[in-house]
Amino acid sequence: MKKFRKVLDGLTTSSPGGNIGSPSCGSAAGTPTAAPTPKEIDIQETLVSENFQLCKTVRHGFPYQPTALAFDPVQKILAIGSRSGGIRILGRPGVDCYCHHESGSAVLQLQFLINEGALVTACADDTLHLWNLRQRRPAILHSLKFNRERITFCHLPFQSKWLYVGTERGNTHIVNIESFILSGYVIMWNKAIELSTKTHPGPVVHLSDSPKDEGKLLIGFESGTIVQWDLRGKKADFRIYYDEAIHSVSWHHEGKQFMCSHSDGSLTLWNLRNTSKPFQVTFPHGKIQKDGRKESCKPILKVEYKTSRNSEPFVIFSGGLSYDKAGRRPTLTIMHGKAITVLEMDHPIVEFMALCETPYNNEVQEPYAVVVLLEKDLIVVDLTQSNFPVFENPYPMDIHESPVTCTAYFADCPPDIIPILYSIGAKHKKTGYSQKEWPIITLQMLYKLKTSKVFEKPKQGEGRAAELVEEDPFAVQMVSWCPQSRIFCVVGISAHVILYRFSKYDANTQIVSLEVRLQCESEDVITPSENENNPCFSESGSHSPQPHHQHAASPGSGTPDGIKDSIPCLKVKDRMVRVPPGYQADLVIQLLWVDGDPPQQITSLDINSAYGLLAFGNCNGLAVVDYLQKTILLCMSTLDLYGAADPYQRLTRSPRRNRQSTSGKFCMRGLSNFYSDSKKRIRTSYQSKSGLPKGVWGTLCVFAGGMGGGNALVEPVRRENSFSRSRSSSVSSIDRDTKEAITTLQFGESYGRKSDVLPTPCLWVGTSLGMVLLIPISIPTDQEERMEEPVTIGPSGAVLMLKGSVLRFGFLDCMGALIQSPCEVWRDLNAPEDPDRPRRRKLVHFSPSSSQDACGEGHLAVLCSERQAKVFLMPSQSCLFVHNITESSFVLRADVISVCNSVCLACFCANGHVMTLRYVNRCSFYLSVQSH
């Protein structure tokens, strides 16, 4: 159920300082206020409530707890039912929908009305549903509830109007598929078996029509009894009594034989000419013991008997292994002639189904693949090749095996980026898989990148990553991508940043590695006595921060190997490596252990291809790297960034202890003009190890969106950032935090000082205490100078303040148009030399809609925290507007986006609300959506 709430704040009054009331997100009324403006700013906006509506764009991932499988061989549509009552329908491009039973009952069985756009579902609440799939949103046409009997099996013959329903009592009912009502024709169990037999045959476990005569119905009972019922004559043609329980039955296409699977691991083949005993009994996995007896085997849960024109029949079944080995993995066995192939699965088999060329059961089946539904995966086996290779899955389907840790959505990408990613990704197919196209559903991956290939594989007991995280030291936490320059940055859980460049050519390369000491001392905290709810420390509270006392390192002190210092968590490959076309690692930046303390995980990241700069921060400080010259420009603790502009009264710091200085390459360029205090340097403090979840790898998957417009979805698969935002309403206050983390970074053309006349490159820095710092940057404009002359950078002392942790920055010109950061146009550094094409950097500056003169007059800066949104006029730094977004909750993510040729601030709150705010003459309008 979706609730839409549209709120239009009170219109602006004639007094610019008047209070404007506005309901906040699930809280008491917000208090937007207006400050006197240095000049009149008139922004023409066109946004109205109708521009905002909630719609589903894409559903990714494997259905949770799948229970049933069905396939339409004509439409090539796959349906998967789940334990929670969901149905996932997948097919060719554009066919991907999800529907759900309101009862929430588990789906027991699915039956397509082949080539008719309809689906029958049987649920655990003993209700049958007929779904219409021909409309845009699938809907239930009819439902039929069984009140006195439990449904156990359903069968719908191809092009038949009769649905056969078996029950737990052993009865078989017939439903008219058009009217979806019971026909009144019931095959009672006591009539199906001989009247002299007093033993109940058990539930119906199989129903199927004879390939020779659709008027003959084969009924299989759990006890081992099989009856062929003449629907016209209302009598049994023959009865079979077998002493082993039946799990499934499968016909030969000629209708003269059928095969049964049993609980003792056997397969029986029956001939209709003589039904007194099976024509053949086999134990596919049962060995003959020394005493001449067959060893006991597990049940064969399902068997399919399929014929082929040019080869022996296929017998495909699940289960049936012997009990001789404990802990054996689930298997699918393919018997083809005398050859037996056993395929081991990573998860229990829920269902499997052979895909055949024809939907008619009286024709040669010609199976070409087998779909195997596992508890956490979907496997497709190619039957057209003798070794039965598996089709390579487009992406891992087990969301638990590869948990998504962060997502980034990129709209309006360059039109050539999708085809180039697809062409490069297609070349990365693994060997040993079927070379044919994925036969059932479209799940096309564009490109996959594994970050672990950058590092040496750590040996058992070696490396520091194992001490920082329990496993999976390559887990991805954060990504930053510039589609125009195709530069891609990845933040890993082991406190490292990897910068990738894109190339269409393979190359021999040596990865450059930089190491950064980014620690601060325990004196840099604000109130160390109150450290709960601090994102820098473990949520469990088992490791509270303690003052770190300097002492000499000696063997056995601190750790068995002595105190660790100046070492990263992982070892970068230091040799020349051959890299294939695609994204190639160019630079790795790693934070170091300091005095036995592990580096804190990175909490913010931004890159700018026009500047050639990369910035990242954590709860200790900020680092800026020139990735063109491969040098570190700035490495400072958060507190040192303020200098004399610190608005808070920090604790008095103790005299500096002699610390080991950083090496020359960890310099801070251009800081002499900002700080003359030689005592200011990088500090270290005790950092607790955060407990981290298991089961995360380091894979990135990029998928194409189905909405058009060159959209791309970047999905780094693996673990959630341990920098948690689960906090109470007062957590963000200054007296609750022990450290000030860098929470957001953004490069852009702005004004670093109030006295600036024209915009220059700047880095905007937001912190967990609601502080915003502006850092101007001086970059050589000539290309040759850019590669040789240093870039100067340093804090300007400009500080802006918000309530709550800072989440996002956005920049508008004075006409309200969104200002994009400049970028570099992609150039392939590995391309062959072309004398007619100069190999120079080409930069693009996105000019706003207003004139260049207007640009010189300043711009608007939109700042959003987890509590507030503010609009500042730059360079005067005057606050034009304040809006308290929420009081009872907090904003998780926010962004300044362009919608319908206008700009708004979109916010997603922790209480499930999605809000959009616009700036119109100091008036705020927003749409709030809450999901239940």
mmCIF file of N, CA and C in Angstrom, residues 259 265-267 280-285 300 303-306 311-317 319 332-343 367 370 383 388:
data_model
loop_
_atom_site.group_PDB
_atom_site.id
_atom_site.type_symbol
_atom_site.label_atom_id
_atom_site.label_comp_id
_atom_site.label_asym_id
_atom_site.label_seq_id
_atom_site.Cartn_x
_atom_site.Cartn_y
_atom_site.Cartn_z
ATOM 1 N N MET A 259 7.946 -43.970 -16.990
ATOM 2 C CA MET A 259 8.985 -44.229 -15.997
ATOM 3 C C MET A 259 8.586 -43.602 -14.677
ATOM 4 N N GLY A 265 15.513 -44.917 -4.309
ATOM 5 C CA GLY A 265 16.559 -44.568 -5.245
ATOM 6 C C GLY A 265 16.502 -45.338 -6.543
ATOM 7 N N SER A 266 15.374 -45.966 -6.870
ATOM 8 C CA SER A 266 15.245 -46.767 -8.082
ATOM 9 C C SER A 266 14.394 -46.062 -9.118
ATOM 10 N N LEU A 267 14.598 -46.474 -10.371
ATOM 11 C CA LEU A 267 13.763 -46.062 -11.489
ATOM 12 C C LEU A 267 13.118 -47.310 -12.068
ATOM 13 N N GLN A 280 11.533 -52.767 -16.414
ATOM 14 C CA GLN A 280 12.940 -52.605 -16.059
ATOM 15 C C GLN A 280 13.031 -51.902 -14.717
ATOM 16 N N VAL A 281 13.960 -52.342 -13.870
ATOM 17 C CA VAL A 281 14.222 -51.700 -12.582
ATOM 18 C C VAL A 281 15.716 -51.395 -12.509
ATOM 19 N N THR A 282 16.059 -50.138 -12.272
ATOM 20 C CA THR A 282 17.471 -49.752 -12.177
ATOM 21 C C THR A 282 17.702 -48.922 -10.928
ATOM 22 N N PHE A 283 18.900 -49.096 -10.367
ATOM 23 C CA PHE A 283 19.381 -48.249 -9.281
ATOM 24 C C PHE A 283 20.591 -47.484 -9.843
ATOM 25 N N PRO A 284 20.395 -46.315 -10.423
ATOM 26 C CA PRO A 284 21.493 -45.646 -11.127
ATOM 27 C C PRO A 284 22.734 -45.418 -10.272
ATOM 28 N N HIS A 285 22.538 -45.155 -8.971
ATOM 29 C CA HIS A 285 23.681 -44.885 -8.096
ATOM 30 C C HIS A 285 23.852 -45.965 -7.022
ATOM 31 N N ILE A 300 14.765 -40.744 -5.357
ATOM 32 C CA ILE A 300 14.816 -39.955 -6.591
ATOM 33 C C ILE A 300 13.545 -39.118 -6.614
ATOM 34 N N VAL A 303 11.898 -37.445 -12.026
ATOM 35 C CA VAL A 303 12.529 -37.982 -13.220
ATOM 36 C C VAL A 303 11.798 -37.454 -14.444
ATOM 37 N N GLU A 304 12.557 -37.173 -15.509
ATOM 38 C CA GLU A 304 11.982 -36.802 -16.798
ATOM 39 C C GLU A 304 12.584 -37.708 -17.866
ATOM 40 N N TYR A 305 11.705 -38.270 -18.697
ATOM 41 C CA TYR A 305 12.063 -39.257 -19.719
ATOM 42 C C TYR A 305 11.801 -38.594 -21.067
ATOM 43 N N LYS A 306 12.880 -38.158 -21.772
ATOM 44 C CA LYS A 306 12.741 -37.379 -22.994
ATOM 45 C C LYS A 306 13.439 -38.085 -24.152
ATOM 46 N N SER A 311 19.508 -39.603 -31.294
ATOM 47 C CA SER A 311 20.318 -40.187 -30.226
ATOM 48 C C SER A 311 19.428 -40.976 -29.277
ATOM 49 N N GLU A 312 20.078 -41.552 -28.299
ATOM 50 C CA GLU A 312 19.341 -42.302 -27.274
ATOM 51 C C GLU A 312 18.482 -41.343 -26.445
ATOM 52 N N PRO A 313 17.433 -41.886 -25.769
ATOM 53 C CA PRO A 313 16.616 -41.025 -24.900
ATOM 54 C C PRO A 313 17.445 -40.463 -23.742
ATOM 55 N N PHE A 314 16.938 -39.354 -23.203
ATOM 56 C CA PHE A 314 17.534 -38.734 -22.021
ATOM 57 C C PHE A 314 16.696 -39.117 -20.807
ATOM 58 N N VAL A 315 17.355 -39.563 -19.756
ATOM 59 C CA VAL A 315 16.706 -39.780 -18.464
ATOM 60 C C VAL A 315 17.381 -38.838 -17.476
ATOM 61 N N ILE A 316 16.639 -37.865 -16.996
ATOM 62 C CA ILE A 316 17.179 -36.818 -16.123
ATOM 63 C C ILE A 316 16.472 -36.905 -14.781
ATOM 64 N N PHE A 317 17.226 -36.960 -13.717
ATOM 65 C CA PHE A 317 16.587 -37.070 -12.401
ATOM 66 C C PHE A 317 17.436 -36.386 -11.337
ATOM 67 N N GLY A 319 18.500 -36.446 -7.120
ATOM 68 C CA GLY A 319 18.580 -37.345 -5.970
ATOM 69 C C GLY A 319 19.081 -38.712 -6.386
ATOM 70 N N LEU A 332 22.209 -33.493 -9.902
ATOM 71 C CA LEU A 332 21.323 -33.744 -11.023
ATOM 72 C C LEU A 332 22.044 -34.745 -11.921
ATOM 73 N N THR A 333 21.382 -35.853 -12.241
ATOM 74 C CA THR A 333 21.992 -36.912 -13.040
ATOM 75 C C THR A 333 21.366 -36.942 -14.421
ATOM 76 N N ILE A 334 22.214 -37.045 -15.447
ATOM 77 C CA ILE A 334 21.759 -37.145 -16.835
ATOM 78 C C ILE A 334 22.246 -38.476 -17.388
ATOM 79 N N MET A 335 21.310 -39.353 -17.700
ATOM 80 C CA MET A 335 21.619 -40.645 -18.315
ATOM 81 C C MET A 335 21.282 -40.556 -19.790
ATOM 82 N N HIS A 336 22.309 -40.721 -20.625
ATOM 83 C CA HIS A 336 22.128 -40.637 -22.068
ATOM 84 C C HIS A 336 22.785 -41.857 -22.693
ATOM 85 N N GLY A 337 21.974 -42.834 -23.059
ATOM 86 C CA GLY A 337 22.524 -44.099 -23.506
ATOM 87 C C GLY A 337 23.186 -44.795 -22.324
ATOM 88 N N LYS A 338 24.441 -45.203 -22.493
ATOM 89 C CA LYS A 338 25.179 -45.840 -21.403
ATOM 90 C C LYS A 338 25.959 -44.840 -20.561
ATOM 91 N N ALA A 339 26.006 -43.601 -20.986
ATOM 92 C CA ALA A 339 26.764 -42.585 -20.253
ATOM 93 C C ALA A 339 25.919 -42.001 -19.129
ATOM 94 N N ILE A 340 26.530 -41.862 -17.972
ATOM 95 C CA ILE A 340 25.871 -41.252 -16.812
ATOM 96 C C ILE A 340 26.709 -40.051 -16.369
ATOM 97 N N THR A 341 26.114 -38.897 -16.370
ATOM 98 C CA THR A 341 26.783 -37.661 -15.939
ATOM 99 C C THR A 341 26.109 -37.148 -14.683
ATOM 100 N N VAL A 342 26.898 -36.929 -13.651
ATOM 101 C CA VAL A 342 26.382 -36.430 -12.371
ATOM 102 C C VAL A 342 26.866 -34.995 -12.184
ATOM 103 N N LEU A 343 25.938 -34.049 -12.056
ATOM 104 C CA LEU A 343 26.261 -32.636 -11.858
ATOM 105 C C LEU A 343 25.968 -32.264 -10.420
ATOM 106 N N PRO A 367 15.013 -32.562 -26.292
ATOM 107 C CA PRO A 367 15.418 -31.634 -25.222
ATOM 108 C C PRO A 367 16.735 -30.947 -25.565
ATOM 109 N N VAL A 370 18.325 -28.064 -19.659
ATOM 110 C CA VAL A 370 17.637 -28.361 -18.406
ATOM 111 C C VAL A 370 17.772 -27.148 -17.499
ATOM 112 N N LEU A 383 22.182 -29.493 -23.127
ATOM 113 C CA LEU A 383 22.094 -30.904 -23.482
ATOM 114 C C LEU A 383 22.557 -31.195 -24.910
ATOM 115 N N PHE A 388 27.779 -31.847 -21.579
ATOM 116 C CA PHE A 388 26.710 -31.131 -20.849
ATOM 117 C C PHE A 388 27.238 -29.923 -20.074
#
